[in-house]
Every structure is written in C-alpha cells, then in structure tokens.
Coordinates of C-alpha atoms in Angstrom, one line a residue:
M24 CA 113.8 44.8 113.9
I25 CA 110.8 46.2 112.0
V26 CA 110.4 48.9 114.7
H27 CA 114.0 49.8 114.4
I28 CA 113.8 50.2 110.6
R29 CA 110.5 52.2 110.9
G30 CA 112.2 54.6 113.4
K31 CA 115.1 55.2 111.0
L32 CA 112.7 55.8 108.1
I33 CA 110.7 58.3 110.1
F34 CA 113.9 60.1 111.2
L35 CA 115.1 60.2 107.6
L36 CA 111.8 61.6 106.3
M37 CA 111.7 64.3 109.0
T38 CA 115.3 65.3 108.2
L39 CA 114.5 65.6 104.5
A40 CA 111.4 67.6 105.2
L41 CA 113.3 70.0 107.4
C42 CA 116.1 70.4 104.8
F43 CA 113.8 70.9 101.8
G44 CA 111.2 72.9 103.7
G45 CA 113.8 75.5 104.7
Q46 CA 115.1 75.9 101.1
V47 CA 111.6 76.3 99.7
S48 CA 110.7 79.1 102.1
A49 CA 113.9 80.9 101.4
Q50 CA 113.3 80.7 97.7
E51 CA 109.7 81.9 98.1
T52 CA 110.9 84.9 100.1
S53 CA 113.4 86.0 97.5
K54 CA 110.8 85.6 94.7
D55 CA 108.1 87.5 96.6
N56 CA 109.8 90.9 96.5
I57 CA 111.6 92.8 93.8
D58 CA 115.0 94.4 94.6
K59 CA 116.1 98.0 94.4
A60 CA 117.6 97.6 90.9
Q61 CA 114.4 96.1 89.5
A62 CA 112.3 98.9 91.0
A63 CA 114.6 101.5 89.4
N64 CA 114.4 99.7 86.0
R65 CA 110.6 99.6 86.2
V66 CA 110.5 103.3 86.9
L67 CA 112.9 104.1 84.0
Q68 CA 110.5 102.3 81.7
K69 CA 107.9 104.9 82.6
V70 CA 109.9 108.0 83.4
N71 CA 112.9 109.1 81.2
G72 CA 115.8 110.4 83.3
R73 CA 118.6 109.4 85.7
V74 CA 117.9 107.6 89.0
L75 CA 119.2 109.7 91.9
R76 CA 118.2 107.5 94.8
V77 CA 116.2 104.5 95.8
N78 CA 114.8 104.4 99.3
Q79 CA 112.9 101.5 100.8
S80 CA 110.2 101.2 103.3
K81 CA 108.3 98.2 104.5
N82 CA 106.1 97.8 101.4
T83 CA 107.5 100.2 98.8
Y84 CA 110.5 101.6 97.1
K85 CA 110.7 105.4 96.6
V86 CA 112.7 106.0 93.4
K87 CA 113.8 109.6 92.7
V88 CA 114.6 110.4 89.1
L89 CA 116.1 113.6 87.6
Q90 CA 114.6 114.3 84.2
K91 CA 116.5 116.3 81.5
N92 CA 114.2 119.3 82.0
G93 CA 115.4 119.6 85.6
R94 CA 112.3 118.2 87.2
V95 CA 112.7 115.6 90.0
V96 CA 110.1 112.9 89.9
T97 CA 109.5 110.6 92.9
V98 CA 107.8 107.3 92.0
D99 CA 106.6 104.7 94.5
V100 CA 106.9 101.1 93.5
D101 CA 105.2 98.2 95.4
K102 CA 107.8 95.8 96.6
R103 CA 105.7 92.7 96.1
S104 CA 104.1 93.3 92.7
G105 CA 106.5 95.7 91.2
K106 CA 103.7 98.0 90.1
I107 CA 104.0 101.8 90.2
T108 CA 101.6 103.0 92.8
K109 CA 102.2 106.8 93.0
Q110 CA 104.1 109.4 91.0
R111 CA 105.0 112.9 92.2
S112 CA 107.0 115.6 90.6
R113 CA 108.6 118.9 91.5
D114 CA 110.6 121.5 89.6
K115 CA 114.2 122.4 90.6

C-alpha cells in the first residue's frame, strides 16, 4: 500500500514539474527578446522621424526611419537587450 501511494506521488510530482517547467521556459523566451514594435519605439526615442520598415535577423532588428529633412537613417537594435548597436544614414 505504501509503495502504491509513493508511486502515485512520484507520478503527480513529475506531471507537475513537466507542466510548470514548460510554462516557465515559454515565459522566459518571450521575456528574452524585444519585439519589432518595441525596437521601433526605442529608435524613435533617439531618431526623430517616421518608421519605414523593421527587418529582423537572428540577433538584431534593422529599423529604417525617414527624417523630416529627407534623410533615411538605418538603426540596428539588439533583440535581447534592446540597445541601439549601430546607426547609419544616407541622403535621399
């Protein structure tokens, strides 16, 4: 009888660990990276203009912004930290 109860308890604990373990890792993944909208907002805090496009690669977002003077600025934003890593501009 004790062995039977112990088996059920182990099964219950393993089931709970699998359920909560999957939810934690899914939450951590979503918290690790910023999304495209957050990247665009961070760039707009530094560069005044209108966002034309947000492209993503494995580790960065490339945000293109059209400024009022006609210059197009491309800003790289790190996906994980949200920090601006590089800024390039060109005249139109």
